[in-house]
PDB file of C-alpha atoms in Angstrom:
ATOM      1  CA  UNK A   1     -63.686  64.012  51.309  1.00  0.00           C
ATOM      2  CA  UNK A   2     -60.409  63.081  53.069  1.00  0.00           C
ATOM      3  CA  UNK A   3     -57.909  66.515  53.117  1.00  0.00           C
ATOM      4  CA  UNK A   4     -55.433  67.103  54.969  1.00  0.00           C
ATOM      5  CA  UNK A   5     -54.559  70.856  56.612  1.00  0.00           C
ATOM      6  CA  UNK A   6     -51.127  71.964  57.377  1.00  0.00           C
ATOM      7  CA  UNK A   7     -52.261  76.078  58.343  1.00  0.00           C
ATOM      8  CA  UNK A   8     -48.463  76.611  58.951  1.00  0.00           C
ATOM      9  CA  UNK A   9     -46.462  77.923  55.837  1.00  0.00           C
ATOM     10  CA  UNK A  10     -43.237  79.017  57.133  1.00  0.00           C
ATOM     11  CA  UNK A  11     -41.625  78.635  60.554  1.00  0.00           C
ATOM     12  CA  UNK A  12     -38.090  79.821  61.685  1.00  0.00           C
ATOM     13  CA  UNK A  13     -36.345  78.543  64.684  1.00  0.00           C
ATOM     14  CA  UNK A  14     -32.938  79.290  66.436  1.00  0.00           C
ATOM     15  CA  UNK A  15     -31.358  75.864  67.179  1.00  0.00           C
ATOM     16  CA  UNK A  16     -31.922  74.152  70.473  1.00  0.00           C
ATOM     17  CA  UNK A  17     -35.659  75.142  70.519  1.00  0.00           C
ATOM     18  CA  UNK A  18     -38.565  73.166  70.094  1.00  0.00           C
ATOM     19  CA  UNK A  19     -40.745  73.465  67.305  1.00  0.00           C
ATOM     20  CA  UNK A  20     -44.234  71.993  66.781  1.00  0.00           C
ATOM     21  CA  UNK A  21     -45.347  71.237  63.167  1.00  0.00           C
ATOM     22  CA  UNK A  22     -49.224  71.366  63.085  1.00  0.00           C
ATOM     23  CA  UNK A  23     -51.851  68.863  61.134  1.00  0.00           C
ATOM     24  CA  UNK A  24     -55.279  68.655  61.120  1.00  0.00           C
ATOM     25  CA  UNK A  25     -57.375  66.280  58.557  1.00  0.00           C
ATOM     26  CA  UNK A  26     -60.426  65.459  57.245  1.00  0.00           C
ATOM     27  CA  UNK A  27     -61.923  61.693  56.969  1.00  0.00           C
ATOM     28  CA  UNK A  28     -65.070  59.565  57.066  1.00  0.00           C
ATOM     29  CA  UNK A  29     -63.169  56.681  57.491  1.00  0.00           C
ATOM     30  CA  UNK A  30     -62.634  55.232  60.903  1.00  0.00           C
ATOM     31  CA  UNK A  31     -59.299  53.538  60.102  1.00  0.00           C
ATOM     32  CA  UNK A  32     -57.053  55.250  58.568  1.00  0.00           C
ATOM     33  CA  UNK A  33     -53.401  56.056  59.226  1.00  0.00           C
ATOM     34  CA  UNK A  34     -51.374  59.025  59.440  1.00  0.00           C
ATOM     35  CA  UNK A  35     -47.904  59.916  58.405  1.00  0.00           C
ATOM     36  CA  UNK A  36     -45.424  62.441  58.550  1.00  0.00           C
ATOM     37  CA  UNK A  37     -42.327  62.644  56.095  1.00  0.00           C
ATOM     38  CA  UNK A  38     -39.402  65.071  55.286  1.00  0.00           C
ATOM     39  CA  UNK A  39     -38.643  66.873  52.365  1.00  0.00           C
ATOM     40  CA  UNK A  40     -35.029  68.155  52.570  1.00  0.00           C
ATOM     41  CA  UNK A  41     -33.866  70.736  49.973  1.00  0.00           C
ATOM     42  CA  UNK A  42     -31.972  67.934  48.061  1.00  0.00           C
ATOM     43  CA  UNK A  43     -35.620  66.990  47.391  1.00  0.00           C
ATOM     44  CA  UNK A  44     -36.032  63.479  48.388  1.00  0.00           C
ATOM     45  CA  UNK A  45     -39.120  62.730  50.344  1.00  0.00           C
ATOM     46  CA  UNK A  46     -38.519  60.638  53.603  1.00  0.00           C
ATOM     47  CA  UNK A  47     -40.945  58.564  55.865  1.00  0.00           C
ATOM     48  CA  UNK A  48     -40.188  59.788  59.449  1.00  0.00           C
ATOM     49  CA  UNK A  49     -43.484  58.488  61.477  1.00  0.00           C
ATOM     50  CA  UNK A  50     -46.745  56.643  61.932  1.00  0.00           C
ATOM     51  CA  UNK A  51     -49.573  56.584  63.483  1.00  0.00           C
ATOM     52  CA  UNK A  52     -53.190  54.340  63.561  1.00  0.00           C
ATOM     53  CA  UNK A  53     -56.382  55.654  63.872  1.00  0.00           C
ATOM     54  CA  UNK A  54     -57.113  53.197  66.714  1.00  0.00           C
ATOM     55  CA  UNK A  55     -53.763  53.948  68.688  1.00  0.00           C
ATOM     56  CA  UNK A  56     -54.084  57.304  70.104  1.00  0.00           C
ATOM     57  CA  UNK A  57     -51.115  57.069  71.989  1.00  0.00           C
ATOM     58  CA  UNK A  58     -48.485  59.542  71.562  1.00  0.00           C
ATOM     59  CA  UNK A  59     -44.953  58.786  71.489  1.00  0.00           C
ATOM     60  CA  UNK A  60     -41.347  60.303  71.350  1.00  0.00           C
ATOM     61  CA  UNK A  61     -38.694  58.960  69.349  1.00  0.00           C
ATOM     62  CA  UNK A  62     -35.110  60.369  69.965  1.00  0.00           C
ATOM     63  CA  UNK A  63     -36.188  64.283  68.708  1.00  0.00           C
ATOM     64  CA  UNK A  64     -39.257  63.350  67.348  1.00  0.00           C
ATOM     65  CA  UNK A  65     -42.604  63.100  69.183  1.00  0.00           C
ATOM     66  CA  UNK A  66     -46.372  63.519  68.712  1.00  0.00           C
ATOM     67  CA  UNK A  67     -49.845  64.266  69.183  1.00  0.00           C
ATOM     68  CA  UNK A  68     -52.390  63.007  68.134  1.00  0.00           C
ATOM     69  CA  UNK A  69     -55.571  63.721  68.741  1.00  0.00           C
ATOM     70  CA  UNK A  70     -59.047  61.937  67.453  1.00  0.00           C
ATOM     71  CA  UNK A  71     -61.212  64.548  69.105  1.00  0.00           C
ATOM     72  CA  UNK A  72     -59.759  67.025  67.530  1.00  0.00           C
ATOM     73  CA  UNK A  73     -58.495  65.112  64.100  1.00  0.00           C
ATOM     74  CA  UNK A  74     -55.151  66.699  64.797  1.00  0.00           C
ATOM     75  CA  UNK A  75     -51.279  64.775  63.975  1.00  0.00           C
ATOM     76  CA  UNK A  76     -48.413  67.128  65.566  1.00  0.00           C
ATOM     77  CA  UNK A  77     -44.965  66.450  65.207  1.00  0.00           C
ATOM     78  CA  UNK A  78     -42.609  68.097  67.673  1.00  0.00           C
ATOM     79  CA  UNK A  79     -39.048  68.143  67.430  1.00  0.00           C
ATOM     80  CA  UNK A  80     -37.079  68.934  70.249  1.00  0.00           C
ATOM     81  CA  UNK A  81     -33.357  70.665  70.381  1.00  0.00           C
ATOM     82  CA  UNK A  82     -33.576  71.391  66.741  1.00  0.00           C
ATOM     83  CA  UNK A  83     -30.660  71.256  64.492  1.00  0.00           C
ATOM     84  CA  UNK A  84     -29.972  73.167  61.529  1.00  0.00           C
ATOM     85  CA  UNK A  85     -30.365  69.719  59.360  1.00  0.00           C
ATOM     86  CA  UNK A  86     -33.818  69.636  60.757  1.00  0.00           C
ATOM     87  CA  UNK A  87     -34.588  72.402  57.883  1.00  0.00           C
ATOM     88  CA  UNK A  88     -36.498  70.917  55.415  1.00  0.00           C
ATOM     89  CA  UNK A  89     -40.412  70.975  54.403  1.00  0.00           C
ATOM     90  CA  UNK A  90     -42.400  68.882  56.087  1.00  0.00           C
ATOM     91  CA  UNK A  91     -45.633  67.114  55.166  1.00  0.00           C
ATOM     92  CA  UNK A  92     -48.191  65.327  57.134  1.00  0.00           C
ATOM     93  CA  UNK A  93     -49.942  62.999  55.170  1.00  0.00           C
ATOM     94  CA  UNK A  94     -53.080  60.604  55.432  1.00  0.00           C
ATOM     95  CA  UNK A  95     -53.867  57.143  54.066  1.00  0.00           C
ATOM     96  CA  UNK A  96     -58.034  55.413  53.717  1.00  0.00           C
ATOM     97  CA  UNK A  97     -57.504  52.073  51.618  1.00  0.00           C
ATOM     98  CA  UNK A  98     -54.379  52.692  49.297  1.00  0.00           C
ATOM     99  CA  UNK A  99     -54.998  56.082  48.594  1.00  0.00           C
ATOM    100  CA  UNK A 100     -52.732  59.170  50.350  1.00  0.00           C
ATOM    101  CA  UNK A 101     -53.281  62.577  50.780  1.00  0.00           C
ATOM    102  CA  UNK A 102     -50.470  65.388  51.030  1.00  0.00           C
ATOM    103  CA  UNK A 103     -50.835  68.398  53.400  1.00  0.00           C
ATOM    104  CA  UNK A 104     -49.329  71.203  51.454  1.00  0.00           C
ATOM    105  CA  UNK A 105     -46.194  71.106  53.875  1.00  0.00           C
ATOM    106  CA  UNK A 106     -44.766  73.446  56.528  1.00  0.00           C
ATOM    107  CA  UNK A 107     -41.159  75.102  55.357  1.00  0.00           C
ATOM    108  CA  UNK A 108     -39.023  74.825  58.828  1.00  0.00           C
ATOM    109  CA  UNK A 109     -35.973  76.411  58.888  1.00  0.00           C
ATOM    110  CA  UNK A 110     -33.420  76.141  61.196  1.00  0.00           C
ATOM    111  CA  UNK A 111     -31.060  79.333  62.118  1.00  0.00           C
ATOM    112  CA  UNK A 112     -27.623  78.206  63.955  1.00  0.00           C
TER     113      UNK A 112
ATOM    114  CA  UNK B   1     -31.677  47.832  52.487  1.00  0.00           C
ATOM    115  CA  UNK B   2     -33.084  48.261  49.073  1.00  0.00           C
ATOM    116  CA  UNK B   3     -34.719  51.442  48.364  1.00  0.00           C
ATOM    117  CA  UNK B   4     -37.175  52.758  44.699  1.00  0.00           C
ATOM    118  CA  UNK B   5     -34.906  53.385  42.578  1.00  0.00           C
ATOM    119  CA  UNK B   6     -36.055  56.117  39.369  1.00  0.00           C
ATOM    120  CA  UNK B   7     -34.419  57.210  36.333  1.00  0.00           C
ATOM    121  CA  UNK B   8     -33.452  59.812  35.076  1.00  0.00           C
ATOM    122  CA  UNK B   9     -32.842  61.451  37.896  1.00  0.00           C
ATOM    123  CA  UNK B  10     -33.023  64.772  35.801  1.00  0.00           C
ATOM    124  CA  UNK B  11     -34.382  64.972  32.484  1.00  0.00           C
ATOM    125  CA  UNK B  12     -34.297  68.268  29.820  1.00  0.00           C
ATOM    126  CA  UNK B  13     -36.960  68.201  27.318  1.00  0.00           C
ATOM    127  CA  UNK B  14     -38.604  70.735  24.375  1.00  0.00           C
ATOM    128  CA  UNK B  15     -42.362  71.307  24.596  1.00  0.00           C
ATOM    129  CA  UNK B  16     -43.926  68.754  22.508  1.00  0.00           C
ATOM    130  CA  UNK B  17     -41.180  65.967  23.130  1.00  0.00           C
ATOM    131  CA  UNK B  18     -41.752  62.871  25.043  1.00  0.00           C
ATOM    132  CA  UNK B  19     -40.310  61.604  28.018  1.00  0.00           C
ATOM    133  CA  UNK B  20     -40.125  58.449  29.985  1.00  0.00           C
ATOM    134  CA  UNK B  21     -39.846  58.054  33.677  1.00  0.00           C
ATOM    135  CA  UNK B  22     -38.956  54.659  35.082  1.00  0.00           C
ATOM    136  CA  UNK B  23     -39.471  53.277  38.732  1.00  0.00           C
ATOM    137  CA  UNK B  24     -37.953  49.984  40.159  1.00  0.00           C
ATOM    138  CA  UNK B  25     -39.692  49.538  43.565  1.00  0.00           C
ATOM    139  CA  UNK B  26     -38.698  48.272  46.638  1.00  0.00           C
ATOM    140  CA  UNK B  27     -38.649  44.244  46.455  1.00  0.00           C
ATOM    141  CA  UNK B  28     -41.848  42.345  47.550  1.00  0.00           C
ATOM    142  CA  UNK B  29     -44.163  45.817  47.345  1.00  0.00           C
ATOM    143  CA  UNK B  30     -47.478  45.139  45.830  1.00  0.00           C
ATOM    144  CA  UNK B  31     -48.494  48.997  44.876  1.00  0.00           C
ATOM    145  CA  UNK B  32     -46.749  51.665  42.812  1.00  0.00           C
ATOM    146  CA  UNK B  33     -47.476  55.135  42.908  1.00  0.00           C
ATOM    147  CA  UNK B  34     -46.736  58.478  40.472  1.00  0.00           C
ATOM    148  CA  UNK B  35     -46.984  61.864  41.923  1.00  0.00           C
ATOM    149  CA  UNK B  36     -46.112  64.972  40.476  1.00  0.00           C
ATOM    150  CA  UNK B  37     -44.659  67.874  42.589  1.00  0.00           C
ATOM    151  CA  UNK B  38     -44.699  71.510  41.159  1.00  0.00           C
ATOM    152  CA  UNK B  39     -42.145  74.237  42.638  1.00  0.00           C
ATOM    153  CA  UNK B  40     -43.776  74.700  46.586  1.00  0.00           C
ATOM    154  CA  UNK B  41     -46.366  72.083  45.902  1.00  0.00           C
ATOM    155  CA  UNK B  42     -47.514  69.234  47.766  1.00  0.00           C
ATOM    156  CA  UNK B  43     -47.005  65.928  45.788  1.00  0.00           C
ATOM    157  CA  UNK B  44     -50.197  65.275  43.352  1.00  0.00           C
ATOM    158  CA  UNK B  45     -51.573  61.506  43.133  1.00  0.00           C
ATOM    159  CA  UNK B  46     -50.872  60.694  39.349  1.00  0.00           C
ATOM    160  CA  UNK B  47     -51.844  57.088  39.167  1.00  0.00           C
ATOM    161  CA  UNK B  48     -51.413  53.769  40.977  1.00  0.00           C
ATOM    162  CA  UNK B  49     -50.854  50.389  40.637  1.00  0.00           C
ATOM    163  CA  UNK B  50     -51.468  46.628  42.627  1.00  0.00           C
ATOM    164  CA  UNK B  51     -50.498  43.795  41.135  1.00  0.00           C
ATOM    165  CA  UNK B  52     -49.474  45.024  37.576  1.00  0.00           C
ATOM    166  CA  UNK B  53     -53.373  46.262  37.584  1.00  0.00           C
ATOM    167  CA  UNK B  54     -54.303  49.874  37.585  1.00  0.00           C
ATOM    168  CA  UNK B  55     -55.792  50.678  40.703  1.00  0.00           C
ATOM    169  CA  UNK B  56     -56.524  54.278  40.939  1.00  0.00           C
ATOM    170  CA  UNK B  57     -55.961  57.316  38.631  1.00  0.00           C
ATOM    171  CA  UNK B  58     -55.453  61.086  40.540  1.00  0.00           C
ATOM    172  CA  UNK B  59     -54.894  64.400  38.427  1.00  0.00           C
ATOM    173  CA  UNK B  60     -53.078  62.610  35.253  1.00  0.00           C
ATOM    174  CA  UNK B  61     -53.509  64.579  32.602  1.00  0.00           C
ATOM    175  CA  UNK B  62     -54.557  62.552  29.148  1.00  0.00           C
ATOM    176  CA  UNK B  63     -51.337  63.223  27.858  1.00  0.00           C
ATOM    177  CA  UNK B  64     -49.794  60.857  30.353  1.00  0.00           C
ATOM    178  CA  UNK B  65     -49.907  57.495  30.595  1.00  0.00           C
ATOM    179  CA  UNK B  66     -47.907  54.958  32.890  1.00  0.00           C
ATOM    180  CA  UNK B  67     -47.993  50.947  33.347  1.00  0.00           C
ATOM    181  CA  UNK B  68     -46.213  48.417  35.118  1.00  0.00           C
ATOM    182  CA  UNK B  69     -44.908  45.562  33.925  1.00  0.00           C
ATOM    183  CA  UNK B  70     -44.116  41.840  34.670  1.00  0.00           C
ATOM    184  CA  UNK B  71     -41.128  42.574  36.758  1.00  0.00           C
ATOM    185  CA  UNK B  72     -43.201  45.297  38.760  1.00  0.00           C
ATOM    186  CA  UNK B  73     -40.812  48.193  37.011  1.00  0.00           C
ATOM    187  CA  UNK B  74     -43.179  51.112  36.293  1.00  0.00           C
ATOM    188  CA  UNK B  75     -42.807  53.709  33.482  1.00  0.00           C
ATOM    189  CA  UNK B  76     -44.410  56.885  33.067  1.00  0.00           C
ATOM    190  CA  UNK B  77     -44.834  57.868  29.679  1.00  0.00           C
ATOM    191  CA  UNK B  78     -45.649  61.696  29.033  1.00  0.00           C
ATOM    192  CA  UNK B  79     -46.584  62.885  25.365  1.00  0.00           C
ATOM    193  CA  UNK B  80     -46.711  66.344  23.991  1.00  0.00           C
ATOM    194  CA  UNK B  81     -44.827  67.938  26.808  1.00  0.00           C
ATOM    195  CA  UNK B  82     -45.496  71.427  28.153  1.00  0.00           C
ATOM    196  CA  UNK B  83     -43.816  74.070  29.997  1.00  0.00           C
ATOM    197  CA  UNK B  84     -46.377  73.521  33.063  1.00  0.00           C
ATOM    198  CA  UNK B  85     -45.035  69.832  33.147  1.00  0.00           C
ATOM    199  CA  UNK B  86     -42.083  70.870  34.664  1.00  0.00           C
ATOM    200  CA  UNK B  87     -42.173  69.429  38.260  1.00  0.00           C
ATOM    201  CA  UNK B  88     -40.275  67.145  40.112  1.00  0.00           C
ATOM    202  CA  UNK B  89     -41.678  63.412  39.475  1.00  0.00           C
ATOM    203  CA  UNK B  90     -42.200  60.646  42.461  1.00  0.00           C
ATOM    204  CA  UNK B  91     -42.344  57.126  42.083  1.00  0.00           C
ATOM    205  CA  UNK B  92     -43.263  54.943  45.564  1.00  0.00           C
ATOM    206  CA  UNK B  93     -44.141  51.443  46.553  1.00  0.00           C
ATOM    207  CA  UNK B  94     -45.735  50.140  49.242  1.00  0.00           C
ATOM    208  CA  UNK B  95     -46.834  46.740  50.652  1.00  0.00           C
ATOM    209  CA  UNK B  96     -50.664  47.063  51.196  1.00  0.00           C
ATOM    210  CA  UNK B  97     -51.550  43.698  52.025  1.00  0.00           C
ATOM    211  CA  UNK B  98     -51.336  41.086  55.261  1.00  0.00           C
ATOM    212  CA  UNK B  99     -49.543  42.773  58.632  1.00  0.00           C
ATOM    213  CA  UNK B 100     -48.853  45.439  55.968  1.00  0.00           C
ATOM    214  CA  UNK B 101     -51.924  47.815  56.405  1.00  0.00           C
ATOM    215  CA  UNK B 102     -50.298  50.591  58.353  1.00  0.00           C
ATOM    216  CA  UNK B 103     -47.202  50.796  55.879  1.00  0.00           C
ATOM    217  CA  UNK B 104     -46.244  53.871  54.582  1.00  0.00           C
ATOM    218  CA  UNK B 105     -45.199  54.921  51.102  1.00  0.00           C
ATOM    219  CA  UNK B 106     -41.351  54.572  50.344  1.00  0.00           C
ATOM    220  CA  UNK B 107     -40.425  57.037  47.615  1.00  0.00           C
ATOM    221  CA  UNK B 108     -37.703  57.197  45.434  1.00  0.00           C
ATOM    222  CA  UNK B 109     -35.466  60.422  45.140  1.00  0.00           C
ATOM    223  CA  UNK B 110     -37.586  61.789  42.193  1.00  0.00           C
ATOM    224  CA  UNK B 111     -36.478  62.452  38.489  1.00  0.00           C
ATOM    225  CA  UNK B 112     -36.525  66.469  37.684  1.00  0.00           C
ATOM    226  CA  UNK B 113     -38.006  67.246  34.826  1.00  0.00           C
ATOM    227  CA  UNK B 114     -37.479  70.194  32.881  1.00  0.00           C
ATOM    228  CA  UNK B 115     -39.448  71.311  29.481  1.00  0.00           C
ATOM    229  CA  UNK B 116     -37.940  74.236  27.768  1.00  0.00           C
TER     230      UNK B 116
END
């Protein structure tokens, strides 16, 4: 069955430090495609990165990097120097076919 | 660039009333999706759509039913509303075919629904 695992509930950061949001999943598909979007407290949900099954390389964008890890079926999302707009929920989320699957989200929030 | 668009974006109903949800998705998407997210939930697949067709069907309850149309709008149609439908209520598209396998799903900013 394809699931994804977010273990992290709640995290609190001061800004300027780096956090690390964790993911691991579950698939018997060997291409698939992972995802990680923002949920702000205004609610809306918003596609922040991508990655293939078949790319394994990691890559930083601005704030935003990540890990990700076939070995270990693992998707991190790092954001470095956080801001207090970086508090929202965050979900990592996984794609086989047309079908996605929600991790049950990480709460981040940000203390100035 | 053009973006799902939903309405209502918040909706007040009595238990037992009916609602409708509409979607508009983003221009040239192939697939529609409903999800459903409770208070500290994850979003929960409702039911999807390629092509006009029903593709797939999640935790829907029988109550619910949804269908797009000829113009690729999408309503949701809920019946017999309860209290424990209360939830926020997604609507995304995504292109799914060609150089578009590794798209993700573009969501619209949700209609809140409330049953009281």
């Amino acid at each position: 069955a394809q699931k994804v695992t977010q273990a992290q509930t709640e995290i609190s950061v001061v800004e300027k430090e780096d956090v690390t949001l964790d993911c691991v999943y579950e698939t018997r598909d060997t291409t698939y495609y992972l995802f990680w979007y923002k949920q702000p407290p205004s609610g809306e949900l918003v596609f922040l990165i991508r990655r293939n099954s078949f790319d394994e390389q990691n890559e930083i964008s601005g704030r935003y990097s990540w890990n990700f890890q076939k070995s270990t079926s693992s998707f991190n999302f790092t954001i470095t120097a956080s801001q207090v707009v970086d508090s929202a929920v965050y979900f990592c989320a996984l794609r086989y076919g047309q079908n996605f699957v929600f991790g049950p989200g990480t709460r981040l929030s940000v203390l100035p | 660039a053009a973006g799902v668009i939903q309405s209502p974006r918040h909706l007040i109903k009595e238990k037992r009333e009916t609602a409708t949800l509409k979607c508009y998705p983003i221009p040239r998407h192939d697939t529609v999706y409903w999800y459903q997210q409770g208070p500290g939930q994850d979003p929960q697949f409702l039911i999807s759509f390629y092509e006009k067709m029903q593709s797939d069907k999640g935790s829907i309850p029988d109550r619910f039913s949804a269908q797009q149309f000829s113009d690729y709008h999408s309503e949701l149609n809920m019946s017999s509303l309860e209290l424990g439908d209360s939830a926020l209520y997604f609507c995304a598209s995504s292109p799914l075919r060609g150089e578009h396998y590794n798209s993700p799903l573009h969501f619209g900013n949700g209609t809140r629904l409330t049953v009281t």
